[in-house]
Short mmCIF file of C-alpha atoms in Angstrom, two decimals:
data_model
loop_
_atom_site.label_atom_id
_atom_site.label_comp_id
_atom_site.label_asym_id
_atom_site.label_seq_id
_atom_site.Cartn_x
_atom_site.Cartn_y
_atom_site.Cartn_z
CA MET A 1 143.18 18.91 -3.74
CA GLU A 2 140.13 20.74 -5.00
CA GLY A 3 139.29 23.87 -2.99
CA ALA A 4 142.53 23.76 -0.99
CA SER A 5 144.69 26.84 -0.57
CA PHE A 6 147.62 27.95 1.59
CA GLY A 7 147.96 24.64 3.37
CA ALA A 8 144.32 24.28 4.45
CA GLY A 9 141.47 22.22 3.08
CA ARG A 10 138.22 23.27 1.52
CA ALA A 11 136.40 26.06 3.35
CA GLY A 12 133.71 24.88 5.69
CA GLY A 13 135.28 21.48 6.28
CA ALA A 14 135.20 19.84 9.69
CA ILE A 15 138.13 20.47 12.04
CA ASP A 16 139.56 17.56 13.99
CA PRO A 17 140.89 18.93 17.33
CA LEU A 18 143.45 16.14 17.70
CA ASP A 19 144.82 16.64 14.19
CA PHE A 20 144.94 20.38 14.78
CA LEU A 21 146.91 19.98 18.02
CA LYS A 22 149.32 17.58 16.34
CA GLN A 23 150.21 20.03 13.58
CA PRO A 24 153.81 21.31 13.79
CA GLN A 25 152.61 24.88 13.52
CA THR A 26 150.32 24.48 16.53
CA ILE A 27 153.08 22.85 18.58
CA LEU A 28 155.44 25.70 17.75
CA ARG A 29 152.87 28.32 18.77
CA VAL A 30 152.21 26.65 22.12
CA THR A 31 155.96 26.32 22.70
CA THR A 32 156.73 29.96 22.04
CA TRP A 33 153.70 30.96 24.11
CA ILE A 34 155.23 29.10 27.08
CA PHE A 35 158.64 30.64 26.42
CA SER A 36 157.15 34.15 26.47
CA ILE A 37 155.54 33.45 29.85
CA VAL A 38 158.87 32.24 31.23
CA VAL A 39 160.74 35.33 30.01
CA PHE A 40 158.45 38.12 31.16
CA GLY A 41 157.37 36.16 34.25
CA SER A 42 160.97 35.69 35.37
CA ILE A 43 161.81 39.35 34.86
CA VAL A 44 158.69 40.68 36.60
CA ASN A 45 158.87 38.36 39.60
CA GLU A 46 162.57 37.97 40.35
CA CYS A 47 164.65 40.36 38.26
CA TYR A 48 163.94 43.46 40.35
CA VAL A 49 166.15 43.28 43.41
CA ASN A 50 167.56 45.49 46.15
CA LYS A 51 171.07 46.65 45.59
CA ASP A 52 171.83 46.04 49.24
CA SER A 53 169.98 45.80 52.55
CA ARG A 54 170.25 49.55 53.09
CA ASP A 55 168.63 50.42 49.75
CA PRO A 56 164.86 49.80 49.79
CA ASP A 57 164.45 50.62 46.09
CA LEU A 58 164.19 47.81 43.55
CA HIS A 59 166.54 47.89 40.59
CA CYS A 60 166.70 45.86 37.41
CA ILE A 61 169.08 42.96 37.89
CA PHE A 62 170.61 43.49 34.45
CA ASN A 63 173.28 46.01 35.36
CA GLU A 64 170.57 48.19 36.98
CA ASN A 65 169.44 49.06 33.47
CA GLU A 66 165.70 49.60 33.58
CA SER A 67 165.52 49.55 29.80
CA ALA A 68 166.75 45.94 29.71
CA CYS A 69 164.00 44.71 32.02
CA SER A 70 161.35 46.84 30.33
CA TYR A 71 162.34 45.62 26.89
CA GLY A 72 162.31 41.97 27.94
CA ILE A 73 158.86 42.35 29.51
CA ALA A 74 157.48 44.19 26.49
CA VAL A 75 158.69 41.59 23.98
CA GLY A 76 157.39 38.78 26.17
CA ILE A 77 153.92 40.33 26.41
CA ILE A 78 153.78 41.03 22.66
CA ALA A 79 154.75 37.43 21.93
CA PHE A 80 152.21 36.15 24.48
CA PHE A 81 149.22 37.91 22.92
CA GLY A 82 150.53 37.36 19.39
CA CYS A 83 150.59 33.61 19.97
CA ILE A 84 147.02 33.65 21.24
CA PHE A 85 145.84 35.69 18.26
CA PHE A 86 147.46 33.49 15.61
CA PHE A 87 146.42 30.34 17.45
CA ILE A 88 142.81 31.48 16.98
CA VAL A 89 143.54 32.38 13.34
CA ASP A 90 144.93 28.90 12.73
CA LEU A 91 141.90 27.35 14.39
CA TYR A 92 139.43 29.17 12.11
CA PHE A 93 141.70 29.38 9.04
CA GLN A 94 139.90 26.54 7.28
CA GLN A 95 136.60 28.38 7.69
CA ILE A 96 137.89 31.30 5.61
CA SER A 97 136.36 30.90 2.16
CA SER A 98 138.07 33.83 0.43
CA VAL A 99 141.45 33.10 -1.13
CA LYS A 100 142.46 36.75 -0.68
CA ASP A 101 141.64 36.65 3.03
CA ARG A 102 143.66 33.48 3.44
CA LYS A 103 146.57 35.08 1.65
CA ARG A 104 146.40 38.14 3.93
CA ALA A 105 146.34 35.92 7.02
CA VAL A 106 149.40 33.97 5.87
CA LEU A 107 151.31 37.15 4.98
CA LEU A 108 150.42 38.66 8.36
CA ASP A 109 151.67 35.52 10.07
CA LEU A 110 154.87 35.62 8.05
CA GLY A 111 155.52 39.30 8.81
CA PHE A 112 154.70 39.00 12.50
CA SER A 113 156.86 35.89 12.95
CA GLY A 114 159.80 37.54 11.25
CA PHE A 115 159.36 40.69 13.31
CA LEU A 116 159.20 38.72 16.58
CA SER A 117 162.31 36.79 15.58
CA PHE A 118 164.14 40.09 15.28
CA LEU A 119 162.76 41.40 18.58
CA TRP A 120 163.82 38.25 20.42
CA PHE A 121 167.27 38.44 18.86
CA VAL A 122 167.66 41.98 20.13
CA ALA A 123 166.30 40.94 23.56
CA PHE A 124 168.79 38.08 23.82
CA CYS A 125 171.75 40.25 22.86
CA PHE A 126 170.62 43.11 25.11
CA LEU A 127 169.98 40.99 28.19
CA ALA A 128 173.14 38.89 27.75
CA ASN A 129 175.27 41.99 27.33
CA GLN A 130 173.85 43.71 30.40
CA TRP A 131 174.16 40.53 32.46
CA GLN A 132 177.86 40.30 31.66
CA ARG A 133 178.31 43.83 32.97
CA THR A 134 176.35 43.22 36.16
CA THR A 135 178.25 43.46 39.42
CA MET A 136 177.46 40.50 41.62
CA SER A 137 175.96 41.26 45.01
CA LYS A 138 173.77 39.46 47.51
CA GLY A 139 170.60 40.79 45.91
CA VAL A 140 171.80 39.95 42.40
CA LEU A 141 172.65 36.39 43.40
CA GLN A 142 169.10 35.87 44.62
CA GLY A 143 167.68 36.58 41.18
CA ALA A 144 170.55 35.15 39.11
CA ASP A 145 168.67 32.02 38.11
CA ALA A 146 165.69 34.03 36.86
CA ALA A 147 168.01 36.29 34.86
CA ARG A 148 169.71 33.30 33.24
CA ALA A 149 166.31 31.76 32.48
CA ALA A 150 165.16 34.95 30.77
CA ILE A 151 168.30 35.03 28.64
CA THR A 152 168.12 31.32 27.79
CA PHE A 153 164.47 31.31 26.78
CA SER A 154 164.97 34.50 24.79
CA PHE A 155 167.46 32.54 22.70
CA PHE A 156 165.08 29.60 22.32
CA SER A 157 162.32 32.00 21.30
CA ILE A 158 164.43 33.17 18.36
CA ILE A 159 164.60 29.62 17.02
CA VAL A 160 160.89 28.95 17.45
CA TRP A 161 159.77 32.20 15.84
CA VAL A 162 162.13 31.64 12.91
CA ALA A 163 160.57 28.19 12.51
CA LEU A 164 157.11 29.78 12.50
CA ALA A 165 158.23 32.25 9.85
CA VAL A 166 159.52 29.38 7.71
CA LYS A 167 156.22 27.51 8.10
CA ALA A 168 154.29 30.62 7.06
CA LEU A 169 156.57 31.04 4.03
CA GLN A 170 155.94 27.42 3.04
CA ARG A 171 152.18 27.95 3.31
CA TYR A 172 152.43 31.08 1.16
CA ARG A 173 154.42 29.29 -1.53
CA LEU A 174 152.04 26.36 -1.40
CA GLY A 175 149.12 28.69 -1.99
CA THR A 176 150.70 30.48 -4.95
CA ASP A 177 151.95 27.30 -6.62
CA MET A 178 148.59 25.48 -6.63
CA SER A 179 146.92 27.56 -9.38
CA LEU A 180 144.09 28.40 -7.02
CA PHE A 181 141.79 29.78 -9.68
CA ALA A 182 141.88 26.58 -11.75
CA THR A 183 139.74 23.53 -11.05
CA ASP A 184 139.57 20.00 -12.35
CA GLN A 185 136.82 20.86 -14.82
CA PHE A 186 139.21 22.98 -16.90
CA ALA A 187 141.97 21.53 -19.00
CA THR A 188 145.51 22.06 -17.76
CA ASP A 189 146.81 22.56 -21.31
CA PRO A 190 146.44 26.24 -22.30
CA ASN A 191 146.15 25.25 -25.96
CA ALA A 192 143.31 22.79 -25.31
CA ALA A 193 139.84 23.68 -26.50
CA TYR A 194 137.27 24.89 -24.01
CA PRO A 195 134.71 22.15 -23.24
CA GLY A 196 131.77 23.88 -24.85
CA TYR A 197 128.93 22.74 -27.19
CA PRO A 198 129.48 19.17 -28.45
CA THR A 199 130.40 18.93 -32.11
CA GLY A 200 129.86 16.21 -34.68
CA SER A 201 132.36 13.68 -35.96
CA GLY A 202 133.10 15.67 -39.10
CA ILE A 203 132.18 12.74 -41.43
CA GLU A 204 129.28 13.28 -43.79
CA SER A 205 126.60 10.62 -43.81
CA THR A 206 126.41 8.40 -46.90
CA GLU A 207 122.74 7.56 -46.47
CA THR A 208 120.47 8.87 -49.27
CA TYR A 209 117.18 10.55 -48.71
CA GLN A 210 114.18 8.28 -49.09
CA SER A 211 110.91 9.74 -50.17
CA PRO A 212 107.80 8.94 -48.18
CA PRO A 213 105.39 6.32 -49.54
CA PHE A 214 102.98 7.14 -52.40
CA THR A 215 105.15 10.08 -53.54
CA GLU A 216 106.32 8.33 -56.69
CA THR A 217 102.73 7.33 -57.50
CA LEU A 218 101.57 10.93 -57.34
CA GLU A 219 104.46 12.10 -59.51
CA ALA A 220 103.69 9.39 -62.10
CA ASN A 221 100.03 10.52 -62.29
CA PRO A 222 100.03 14.30 -62.52
CA LYS A 223 96.93 16.45 -62.21
CA GLY A 224 95.14 13.80 -60.21
CA TYR A 225 94.46 11.52 -63.24
CA GLN A 226 93.23 8.14 -62.14
CA VAL A 227 93.47 4.88 -64.06
CA PRO A 228 89.98 3.49 -64.64
CA ALA A 229 89.26 0.22 -62.98
CA TYR A 230 87.93 -2.76 -64.96
#
């Protein structure tokens, strides 16, 4: 496709909202955006509980480890705003006319998706490990469902972000394999001649030169001699 690069059409083309929303990449971004809300929302709202009725202080439900709750919230917020940012990038990606800018956007998407996959993996392992060590109490039981939801959706987030990283890698390979700087007006064969000034057929013409009229008469009568008329 002429003018296409990194999985998008020619710059300046019209964007169909329905086609954009149906793209797998868009669906994955919306999905992980929802997952991030579930994770940090569950931790903020229900994963800080009282140890008992006599203790007014709120503690992290994950083995009273404040680092576990803080880490889960931080990763969720980073993923939340990251999804919004790259959703906007995807929306205006086709308007980017520079091939270099498109390449930078795809590489940024690839790096960020891989980084978030790692962060969610650490979050899942960290939260699951601390939950196993948690001593059950009345306060813990009240927020147990929220803690399990945070752990579960942390695991699902790993899968979705890995899928986004794979999609970004496919777009990068698609961009580099399309010979972006070549167009249809150039020959694909490197040994082919450049389409420059048109040349002749290489066959010499067999037609002889014909002298203009009256030339032979002048040559037969040199010095302007005229035949007298009778």
